[in-house]
XYZ file of C-alpha atoms in Angstrom:
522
model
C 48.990 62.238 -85.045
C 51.290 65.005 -83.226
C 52.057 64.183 -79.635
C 54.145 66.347 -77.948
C 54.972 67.186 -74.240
C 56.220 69.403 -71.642
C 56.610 69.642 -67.762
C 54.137 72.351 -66.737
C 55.327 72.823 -62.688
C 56.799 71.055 -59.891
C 55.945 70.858 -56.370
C 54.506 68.925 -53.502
C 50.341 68.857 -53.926
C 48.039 66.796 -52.664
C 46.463 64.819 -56.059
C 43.657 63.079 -55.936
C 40.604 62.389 -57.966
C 38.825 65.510 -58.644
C 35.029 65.445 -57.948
C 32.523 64.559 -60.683
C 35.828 62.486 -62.067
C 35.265 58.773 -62.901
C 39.088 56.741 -62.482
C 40.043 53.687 -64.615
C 42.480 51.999 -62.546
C 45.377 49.951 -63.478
C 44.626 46.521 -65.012
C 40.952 47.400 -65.465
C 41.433 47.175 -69.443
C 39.531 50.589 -70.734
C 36.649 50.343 -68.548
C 36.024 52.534 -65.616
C 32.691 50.807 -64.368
C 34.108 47.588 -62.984
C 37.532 46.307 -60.959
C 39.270 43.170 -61.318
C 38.745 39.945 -59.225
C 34.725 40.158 -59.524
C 32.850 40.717 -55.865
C 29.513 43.118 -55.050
C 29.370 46.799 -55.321
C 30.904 46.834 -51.474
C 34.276 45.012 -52.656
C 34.371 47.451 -55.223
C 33.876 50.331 -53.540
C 36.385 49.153 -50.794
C 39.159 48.160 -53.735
C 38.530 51.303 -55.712
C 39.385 53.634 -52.214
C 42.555 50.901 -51.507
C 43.995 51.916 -54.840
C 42.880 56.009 -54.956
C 44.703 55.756 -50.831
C 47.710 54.366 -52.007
C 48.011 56.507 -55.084
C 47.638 59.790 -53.286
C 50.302 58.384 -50.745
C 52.697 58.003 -53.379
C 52.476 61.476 -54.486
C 52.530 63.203 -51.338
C 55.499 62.031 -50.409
C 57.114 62.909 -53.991
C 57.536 66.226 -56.248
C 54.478 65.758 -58.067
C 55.182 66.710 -61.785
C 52.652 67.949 -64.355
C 52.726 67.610 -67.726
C 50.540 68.409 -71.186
C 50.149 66.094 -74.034
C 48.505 67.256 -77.138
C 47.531 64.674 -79.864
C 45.129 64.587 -82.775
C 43.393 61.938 -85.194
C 41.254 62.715 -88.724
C 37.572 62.034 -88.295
C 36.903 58.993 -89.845
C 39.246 56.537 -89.332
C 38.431 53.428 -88.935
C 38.260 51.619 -85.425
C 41.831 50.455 -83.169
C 43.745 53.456 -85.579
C 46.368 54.619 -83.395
C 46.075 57.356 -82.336
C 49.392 58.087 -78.841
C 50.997 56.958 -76.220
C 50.445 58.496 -72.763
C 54.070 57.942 -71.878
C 55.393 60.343 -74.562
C 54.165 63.291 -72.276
C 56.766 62.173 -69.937
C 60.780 63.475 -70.419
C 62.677 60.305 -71.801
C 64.100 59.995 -68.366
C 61.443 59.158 -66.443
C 59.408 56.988 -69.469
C 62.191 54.360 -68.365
C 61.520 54.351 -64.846
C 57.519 54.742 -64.955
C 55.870 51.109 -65.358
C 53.451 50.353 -63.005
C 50.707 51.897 -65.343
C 48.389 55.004 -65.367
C 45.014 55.909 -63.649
C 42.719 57.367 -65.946
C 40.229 60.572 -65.218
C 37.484 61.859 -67.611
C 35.558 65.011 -66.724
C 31.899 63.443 -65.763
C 30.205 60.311 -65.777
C 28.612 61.540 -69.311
C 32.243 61.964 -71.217
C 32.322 59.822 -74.282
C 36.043 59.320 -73.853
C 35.853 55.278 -73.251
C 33.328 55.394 -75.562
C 35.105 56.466 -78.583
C 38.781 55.599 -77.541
C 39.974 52.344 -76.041
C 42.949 53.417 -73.455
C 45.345 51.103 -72.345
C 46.054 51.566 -68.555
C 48.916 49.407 -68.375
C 50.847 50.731 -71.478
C 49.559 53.995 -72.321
C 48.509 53.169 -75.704
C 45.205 55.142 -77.116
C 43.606 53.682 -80.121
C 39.958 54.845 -81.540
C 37.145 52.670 -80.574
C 34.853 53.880 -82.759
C 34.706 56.532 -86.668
C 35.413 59.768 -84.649
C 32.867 62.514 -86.582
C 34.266 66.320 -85.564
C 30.989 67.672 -86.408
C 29.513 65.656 -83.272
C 32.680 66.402 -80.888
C 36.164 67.840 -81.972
C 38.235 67.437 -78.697
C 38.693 64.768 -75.505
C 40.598 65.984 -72.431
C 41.648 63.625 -69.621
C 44.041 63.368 -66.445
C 46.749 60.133 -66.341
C 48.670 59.963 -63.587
C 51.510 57.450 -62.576
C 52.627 55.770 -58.907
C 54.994 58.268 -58.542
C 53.191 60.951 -59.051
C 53.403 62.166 -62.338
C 50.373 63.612 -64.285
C 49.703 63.896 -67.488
C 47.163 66.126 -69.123
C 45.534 64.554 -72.042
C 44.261 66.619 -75.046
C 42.942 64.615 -78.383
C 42.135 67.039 -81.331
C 40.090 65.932 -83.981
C 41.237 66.866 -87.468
C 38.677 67.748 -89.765
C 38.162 65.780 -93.166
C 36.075 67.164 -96.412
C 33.379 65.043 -95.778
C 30.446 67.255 -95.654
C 28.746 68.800 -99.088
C 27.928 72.152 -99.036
C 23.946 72.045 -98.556
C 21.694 74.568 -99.218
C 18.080 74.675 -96.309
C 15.633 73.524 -99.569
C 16.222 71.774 -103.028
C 14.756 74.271 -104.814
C 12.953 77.983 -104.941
C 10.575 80.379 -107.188
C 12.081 83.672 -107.641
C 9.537 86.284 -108.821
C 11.262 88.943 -110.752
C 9.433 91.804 -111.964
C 9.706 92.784 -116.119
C 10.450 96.163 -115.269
C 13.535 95.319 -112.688
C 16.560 97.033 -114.291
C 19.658 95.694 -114.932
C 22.236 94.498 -111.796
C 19.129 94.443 -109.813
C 20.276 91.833 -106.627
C 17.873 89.152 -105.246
C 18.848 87.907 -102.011
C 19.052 83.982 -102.043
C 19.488 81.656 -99.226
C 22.733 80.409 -98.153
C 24.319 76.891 -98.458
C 25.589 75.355 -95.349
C 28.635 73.423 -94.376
C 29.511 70.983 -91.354
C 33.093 71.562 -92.360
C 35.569 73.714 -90.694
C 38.202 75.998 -92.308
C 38.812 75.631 -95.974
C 36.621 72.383 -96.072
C 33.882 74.873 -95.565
C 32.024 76.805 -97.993
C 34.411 78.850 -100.508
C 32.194 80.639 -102.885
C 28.758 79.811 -105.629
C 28.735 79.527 -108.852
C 25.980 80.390 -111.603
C 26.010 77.236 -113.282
C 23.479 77.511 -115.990
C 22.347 81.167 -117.253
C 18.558 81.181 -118.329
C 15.366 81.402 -116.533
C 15.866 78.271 -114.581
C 19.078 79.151 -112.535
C 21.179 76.567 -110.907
C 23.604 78.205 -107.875
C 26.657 75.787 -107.034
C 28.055 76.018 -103.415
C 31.650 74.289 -103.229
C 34.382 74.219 -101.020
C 38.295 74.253 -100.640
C 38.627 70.374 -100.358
C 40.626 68.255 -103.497
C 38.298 67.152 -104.853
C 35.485 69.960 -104.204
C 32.532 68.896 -103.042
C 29.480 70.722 -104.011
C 26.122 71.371 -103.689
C 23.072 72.727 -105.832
C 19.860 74.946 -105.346
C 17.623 74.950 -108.427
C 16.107 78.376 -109.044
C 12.682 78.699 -111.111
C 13.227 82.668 -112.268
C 9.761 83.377 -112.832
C 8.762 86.916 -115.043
C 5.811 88.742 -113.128
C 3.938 90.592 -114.926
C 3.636 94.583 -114.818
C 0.677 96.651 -115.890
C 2.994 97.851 -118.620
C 0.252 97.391 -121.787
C -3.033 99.314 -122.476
C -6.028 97.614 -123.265
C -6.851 96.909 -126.490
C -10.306 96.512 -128.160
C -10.575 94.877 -131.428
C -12.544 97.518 -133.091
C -12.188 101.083 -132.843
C -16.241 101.424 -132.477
C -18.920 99.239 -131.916
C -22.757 100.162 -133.177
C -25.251 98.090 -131.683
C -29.270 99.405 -132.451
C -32.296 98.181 -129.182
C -35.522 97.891 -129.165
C -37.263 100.118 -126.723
C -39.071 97.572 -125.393
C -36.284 95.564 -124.275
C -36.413 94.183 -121.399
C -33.459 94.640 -118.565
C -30.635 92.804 -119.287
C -31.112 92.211 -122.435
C -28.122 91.664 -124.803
C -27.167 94.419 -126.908
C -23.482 93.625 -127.800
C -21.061 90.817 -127.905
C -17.664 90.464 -127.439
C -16.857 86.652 -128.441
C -15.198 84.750 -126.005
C -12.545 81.799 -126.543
C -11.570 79.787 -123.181
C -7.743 78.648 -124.851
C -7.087 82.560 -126.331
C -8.542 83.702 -122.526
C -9.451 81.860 -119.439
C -10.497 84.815 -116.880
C -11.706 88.359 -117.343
C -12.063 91.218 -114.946
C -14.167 93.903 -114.904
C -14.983 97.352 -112.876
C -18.302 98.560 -112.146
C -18.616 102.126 -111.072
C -22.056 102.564 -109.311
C -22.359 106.706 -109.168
C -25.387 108.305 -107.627
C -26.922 111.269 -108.885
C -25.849 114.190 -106.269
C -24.237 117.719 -107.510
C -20.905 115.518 -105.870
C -21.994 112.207 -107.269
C -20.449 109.852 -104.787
C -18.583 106.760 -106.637
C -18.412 103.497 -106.185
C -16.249 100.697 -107.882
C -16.600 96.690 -107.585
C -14.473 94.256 -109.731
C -16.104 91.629 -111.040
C -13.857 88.617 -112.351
C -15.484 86.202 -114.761
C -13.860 82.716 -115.642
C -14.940 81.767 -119.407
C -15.708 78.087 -119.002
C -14.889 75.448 -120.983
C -18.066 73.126 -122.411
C -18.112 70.668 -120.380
C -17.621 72.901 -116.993
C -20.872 74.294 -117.555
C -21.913 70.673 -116.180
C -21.083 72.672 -112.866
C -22.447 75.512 -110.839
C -22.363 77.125 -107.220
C -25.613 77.803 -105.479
C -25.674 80.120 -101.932
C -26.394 77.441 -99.090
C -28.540 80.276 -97.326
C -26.029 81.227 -94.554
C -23.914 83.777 -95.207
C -20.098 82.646 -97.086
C -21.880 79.310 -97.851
C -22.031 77.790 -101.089
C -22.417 74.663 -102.678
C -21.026 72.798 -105.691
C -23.992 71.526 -107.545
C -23.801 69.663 -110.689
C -25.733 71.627 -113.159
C -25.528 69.406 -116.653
C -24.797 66.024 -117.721
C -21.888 64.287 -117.369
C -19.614 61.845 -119.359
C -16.806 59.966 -118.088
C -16.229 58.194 -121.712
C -16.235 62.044 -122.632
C -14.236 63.848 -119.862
C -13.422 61.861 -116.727
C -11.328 64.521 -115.046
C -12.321 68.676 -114.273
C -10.006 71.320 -113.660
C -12.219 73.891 -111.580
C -11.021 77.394 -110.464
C -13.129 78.147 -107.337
C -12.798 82.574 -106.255
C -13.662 84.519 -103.579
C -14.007 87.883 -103.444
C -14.641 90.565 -100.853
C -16.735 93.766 -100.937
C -14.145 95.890 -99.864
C -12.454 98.820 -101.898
C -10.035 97.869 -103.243
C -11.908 94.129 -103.300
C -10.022 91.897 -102.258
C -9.905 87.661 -103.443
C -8.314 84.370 -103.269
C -8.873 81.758 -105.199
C -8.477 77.250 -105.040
C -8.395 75.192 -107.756
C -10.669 72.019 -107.313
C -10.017 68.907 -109.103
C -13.112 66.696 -109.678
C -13.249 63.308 -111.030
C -16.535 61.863 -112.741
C -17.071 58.244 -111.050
C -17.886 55.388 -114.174
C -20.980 53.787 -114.195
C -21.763 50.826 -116.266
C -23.345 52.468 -118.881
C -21.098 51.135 -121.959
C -21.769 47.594 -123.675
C -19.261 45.678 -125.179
C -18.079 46.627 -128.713
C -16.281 43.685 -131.079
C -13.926 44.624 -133.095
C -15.779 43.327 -136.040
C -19.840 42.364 -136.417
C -18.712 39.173 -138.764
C -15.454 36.917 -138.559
C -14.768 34.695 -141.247
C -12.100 31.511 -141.004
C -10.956 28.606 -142.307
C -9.660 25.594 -140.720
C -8.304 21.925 -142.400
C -10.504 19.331 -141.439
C -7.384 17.005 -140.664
C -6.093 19.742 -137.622
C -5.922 18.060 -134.236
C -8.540 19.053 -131.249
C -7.247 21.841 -129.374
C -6.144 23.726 -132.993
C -7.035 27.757 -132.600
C -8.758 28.702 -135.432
C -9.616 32.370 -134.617
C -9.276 34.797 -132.105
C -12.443 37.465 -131.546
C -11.903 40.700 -129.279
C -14.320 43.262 -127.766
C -13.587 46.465 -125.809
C -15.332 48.403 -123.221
C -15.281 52.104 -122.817
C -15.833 52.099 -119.443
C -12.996 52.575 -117.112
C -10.096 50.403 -117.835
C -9.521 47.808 -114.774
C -12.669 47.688 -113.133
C -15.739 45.404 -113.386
C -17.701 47.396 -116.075
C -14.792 47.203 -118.328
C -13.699 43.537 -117.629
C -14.565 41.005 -120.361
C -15.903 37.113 -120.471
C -16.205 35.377 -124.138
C -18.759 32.480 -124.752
C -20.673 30.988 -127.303
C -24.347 30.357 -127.956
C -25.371 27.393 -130.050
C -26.768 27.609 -133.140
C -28.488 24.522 -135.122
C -25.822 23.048 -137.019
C -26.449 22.257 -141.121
C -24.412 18.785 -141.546
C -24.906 16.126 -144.573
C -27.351 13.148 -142.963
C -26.719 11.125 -146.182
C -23.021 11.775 -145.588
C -23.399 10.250 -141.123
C -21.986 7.508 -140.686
C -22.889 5.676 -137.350
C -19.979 7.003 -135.573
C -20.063 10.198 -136.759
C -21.674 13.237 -135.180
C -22.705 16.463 -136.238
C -21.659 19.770 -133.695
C -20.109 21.137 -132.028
C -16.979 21.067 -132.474
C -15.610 23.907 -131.548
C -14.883 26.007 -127.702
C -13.764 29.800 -126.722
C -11.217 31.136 -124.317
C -13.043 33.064 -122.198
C -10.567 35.598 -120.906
C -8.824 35.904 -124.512
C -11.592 35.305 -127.254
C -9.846 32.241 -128.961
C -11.839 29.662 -130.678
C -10.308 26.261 -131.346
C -11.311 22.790 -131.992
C -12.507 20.083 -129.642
C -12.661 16.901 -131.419
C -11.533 15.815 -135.168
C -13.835 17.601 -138.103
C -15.082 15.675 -140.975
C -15.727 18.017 -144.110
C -18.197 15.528 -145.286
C -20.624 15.502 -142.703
C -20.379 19.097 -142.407
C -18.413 21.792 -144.408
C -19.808 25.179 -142.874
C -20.236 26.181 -139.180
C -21.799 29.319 -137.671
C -21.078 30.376 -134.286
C -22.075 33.148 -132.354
C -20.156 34.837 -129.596
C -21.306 36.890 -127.007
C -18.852 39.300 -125.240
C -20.765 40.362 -121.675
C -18.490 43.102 -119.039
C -19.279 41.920 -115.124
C -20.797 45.167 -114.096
C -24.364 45.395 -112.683
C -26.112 45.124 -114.306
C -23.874 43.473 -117.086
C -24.010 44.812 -120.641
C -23.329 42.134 -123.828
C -23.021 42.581 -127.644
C -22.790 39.370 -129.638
C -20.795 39.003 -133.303
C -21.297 36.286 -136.034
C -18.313 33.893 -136.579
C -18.506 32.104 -140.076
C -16.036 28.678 -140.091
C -15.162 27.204 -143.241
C -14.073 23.321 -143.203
C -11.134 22.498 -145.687
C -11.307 19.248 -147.356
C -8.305 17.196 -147.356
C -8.298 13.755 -150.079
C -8.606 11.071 -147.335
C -11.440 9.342 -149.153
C -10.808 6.374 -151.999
C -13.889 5.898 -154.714
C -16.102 3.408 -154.526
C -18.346 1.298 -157.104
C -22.211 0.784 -156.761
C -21.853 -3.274 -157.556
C -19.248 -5.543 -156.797
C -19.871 -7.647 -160.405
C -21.102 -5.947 -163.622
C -22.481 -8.268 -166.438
C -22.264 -7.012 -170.084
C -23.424 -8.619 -174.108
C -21.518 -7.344 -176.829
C -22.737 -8.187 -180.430
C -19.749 -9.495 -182.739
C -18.482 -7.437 -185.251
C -19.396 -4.758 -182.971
C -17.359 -1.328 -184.264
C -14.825 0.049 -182.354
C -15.711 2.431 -179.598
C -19.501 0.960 -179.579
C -21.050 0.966 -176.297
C -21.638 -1.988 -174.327
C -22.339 -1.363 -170.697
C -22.740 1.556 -168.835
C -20.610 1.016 -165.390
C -21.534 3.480 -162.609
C -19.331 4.376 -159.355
C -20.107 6.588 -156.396
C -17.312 9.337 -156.073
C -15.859 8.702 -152.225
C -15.623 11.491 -149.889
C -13.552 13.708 -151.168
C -13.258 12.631 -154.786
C -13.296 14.556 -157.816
């Protein structure tokens, strides 16, 4: 901040509020749109022309004395930063003996003075009301004036800060550069731009990376530099610099006589990924002394296989056509086509343009289910508790992935269960015991198994998507039971009777005893 004053002339004038000029008044507290002690808009008009009368008759009856007081404040200070005092454009002499306060004049109603700067009218003191932004304004003027007369003229500068990047008008650009171009050829690029003034402004560009993708750095005087970037694609165009070339010096090709027109004679072989797009000339000549000549080019796109699925019939009127599908399509196979769609003129030289089309092959539910596997095998203990996951089956669907004709539901069917009737005991039962997870294809247990009532289970899964209609596919799922010893042997009788002969020899045989093995004894 740099205040600094000086008396500018002397002499009797009539002062008074210059038209267009809004006055803050004395005890009015930095705003100019109301007076003290309240009232309607008639008390305030009649208070505001009291204080203007008795101000002007102050100064007509003194020398009225004119001063200038510059000051200045960086953008971006925060709010109440000081920025001067009103009475320092007054000589020391006269600072003492001013002290009933200033009135305040901006330029128009629309001046943003009291809106960025709170003014004191009773002490002079300016302070920022608001971040001051130089881009948006760099300098306030204003009029104070005292009871006796004394004016000060009021200029605020606004100091410019680096805090603005140099910006270029787009991110990034193609430059098309021709093979041929010869060295210290210049391309003209478009300039970066700067809200900053001075040396905070743009101070020269840079080549920051050398290859065919260019970047050009702007930056400016500031500590630190600021900088900005403009990302150029350097793009090689092709020149008509190479001959054509055929692959044989000669070609010998023998016709019947009989042919019919357009029938082939020669081949060139074509290969869409060595050569997408050929162009030919056909001269049409007539057969005058002068034959007259004329030349067509024909452009030919090689398709790929599965674009032949495509193919663009006239719609009758002239410059209509229509995209007709002309072959089966696939989605499993190719969900997505990349067609080139040209237009070309009968002028000479023709002329063309050309779109590219991008078509995408809507799924049908047309693909069943496919497990994994046709036949699980497992194993489970027939001690595990209900609930145990014994194995987990999965199926996919080639369809498109997150719609209906892809989604999958798991169930089982039943299938007769094979279980030991001599092994039933009255509480025991015989299947099923066993459940699936619908969303996830886990199979687990849903009550306690018993190996000796029944050792094996088949189960048979079907894995259906919800299209419409849906499509299934089913799988076998084989279940071993694991025995476990929780079975004690147990004898046919309670009491066996047996004769032995005396003098029997040793190891003779008396008595046969017989046992039934329990469950689960060896």
């Amino acid at each position: 901040m740099s205040p600094s004053g000086r008396r500018m002339g002397e002499g009797r004038q009539q002062l008074g509020a210059p038209a267009g000029k809004r006055l803050l008044l004395p005890g009015s507290r930095g705003s100019p749109r109301g007076l003290p002690g309240g009232g309607g808009p008639g008390a305030q008009r009649f208070l505001l022309g009291l204080f203007v009368h008795a101000w002007l008759w102050a100064a007509s009856g003194s020398s009225a004395q004119v001063f200038n007081l510059s000051l200045s404040v960086d953008e971006g200070l925060p709010p109440d930063t000081l920025v001067g005092d009103i009475r320092a454009g007054l000589p020391a002499t006269q600072q003492q003996q001013e002290g009933g306060g200033f009135f305040l004049s901006e330029d128009s109603d629309d001046s943003p003075l009291l809106d960025d700067f709170h003014v004191h009218p009773d002490t002079g003191i300016i302070r920022t009301a608001r971040r001051l932004d130089r881009e948006r304004r760099d300098h306030y003027s204003f009029v104070a004036a005292t009871l006796l007369g004394a004016v000060v003229q009021v200029e605020i500068r606004v100091n410019d800060v680096n805090d603005h990047s140099p910006r270029f008008p787009r991110d990034s650009l193609q430059l098309d550069v021709s093979e041929l171009s010869p060295p210290g050829t210049a391309f003209r690029l478009p300039g970066a731009q700067d809200p900053d003034a001075g040396l905070f402004s743009i101070q020269g560009y840079t080549l920051a990376v050398a290859a065919h993708e260019l970047q050009i750095e702007a930056w400016d005087g500031g500590r630190p530099r600021r900088m900005g970037s403009l990302r150029v694609d350097l793009r090689v165009l092709d020149e008509n610099d190479n001959p054509p070339v055929f692959e044989q010096s000669e070609y010998r090709a023998a016709v019947r006589e009989d042919a019919l027109p357009g029938a082939e004679v020669c081949r060139r072989p074509l290969d869409r990924e060595a050569q997408a797009w050929h162009q030919l000339v056909v001269e049409a000549r007539d057969g005058g002394a002068e034959p007259e000549v004329a030349t067509v080019r024909v452009s030919i796109a090689v398709l790929d296989g599965g674009e032949r699925a495509f193919a663009l019939r006239s719609g009758g009127s002239s410059g209509v056509f229509f995209l007709c599908v002309d072959g089966p399509l696939d989605r499993e196979s190719r969900d997505l086509y990349d067609l080139r769609l040209v237009a070309t003129d009968a002028g000479s030289p023709p002329l063309s343009t050309e779109k590219t089309l991008l078509l995408r092959v809507a799924d049908l539910n047309d693909q069943p289910p496919l497990f994994s596997q046709e036949n699980y095998r497992a194993s489970v203990s027939e001690a595990a508790a209900p609930g145990t996951a014994v194995v987990c089956v999965s199926a996919s669907d080639a369809d498109e992935p997150g719609t209906d004709h892809a989604r999958l539901r798991y169930a089982l069917v039943p299938l007769p269960a094979r279980c030991n009737p001599e092994a039933l005991r009255p509480t025991a039962e015989c299947g099923p015991f066993f459940s699936i997870d619908p969303e996830i294809g886990v199979i687990s247990t849903t009550r306690s198994l018993d190996r000796e009532v029944q050792e094996a289970v088949e189960l048979r899964v079907v894995a259906q998507d919800l299209g419409e209609p849906p499509l299934s596919a089913t799988c076998l799922v084989s279940i071993t039971v694991d025995d476990v010893n929780d079975n004690e042997p147990i004898f046919l009788k309670q009491v066996y009777n047996a004769t032995l002969l005396e003098h029997s020899p040793v190891s003779a045989s008396g008595l046969w005893i017989y046992g039934r093995p329990g469950k689960g004894w060896r």
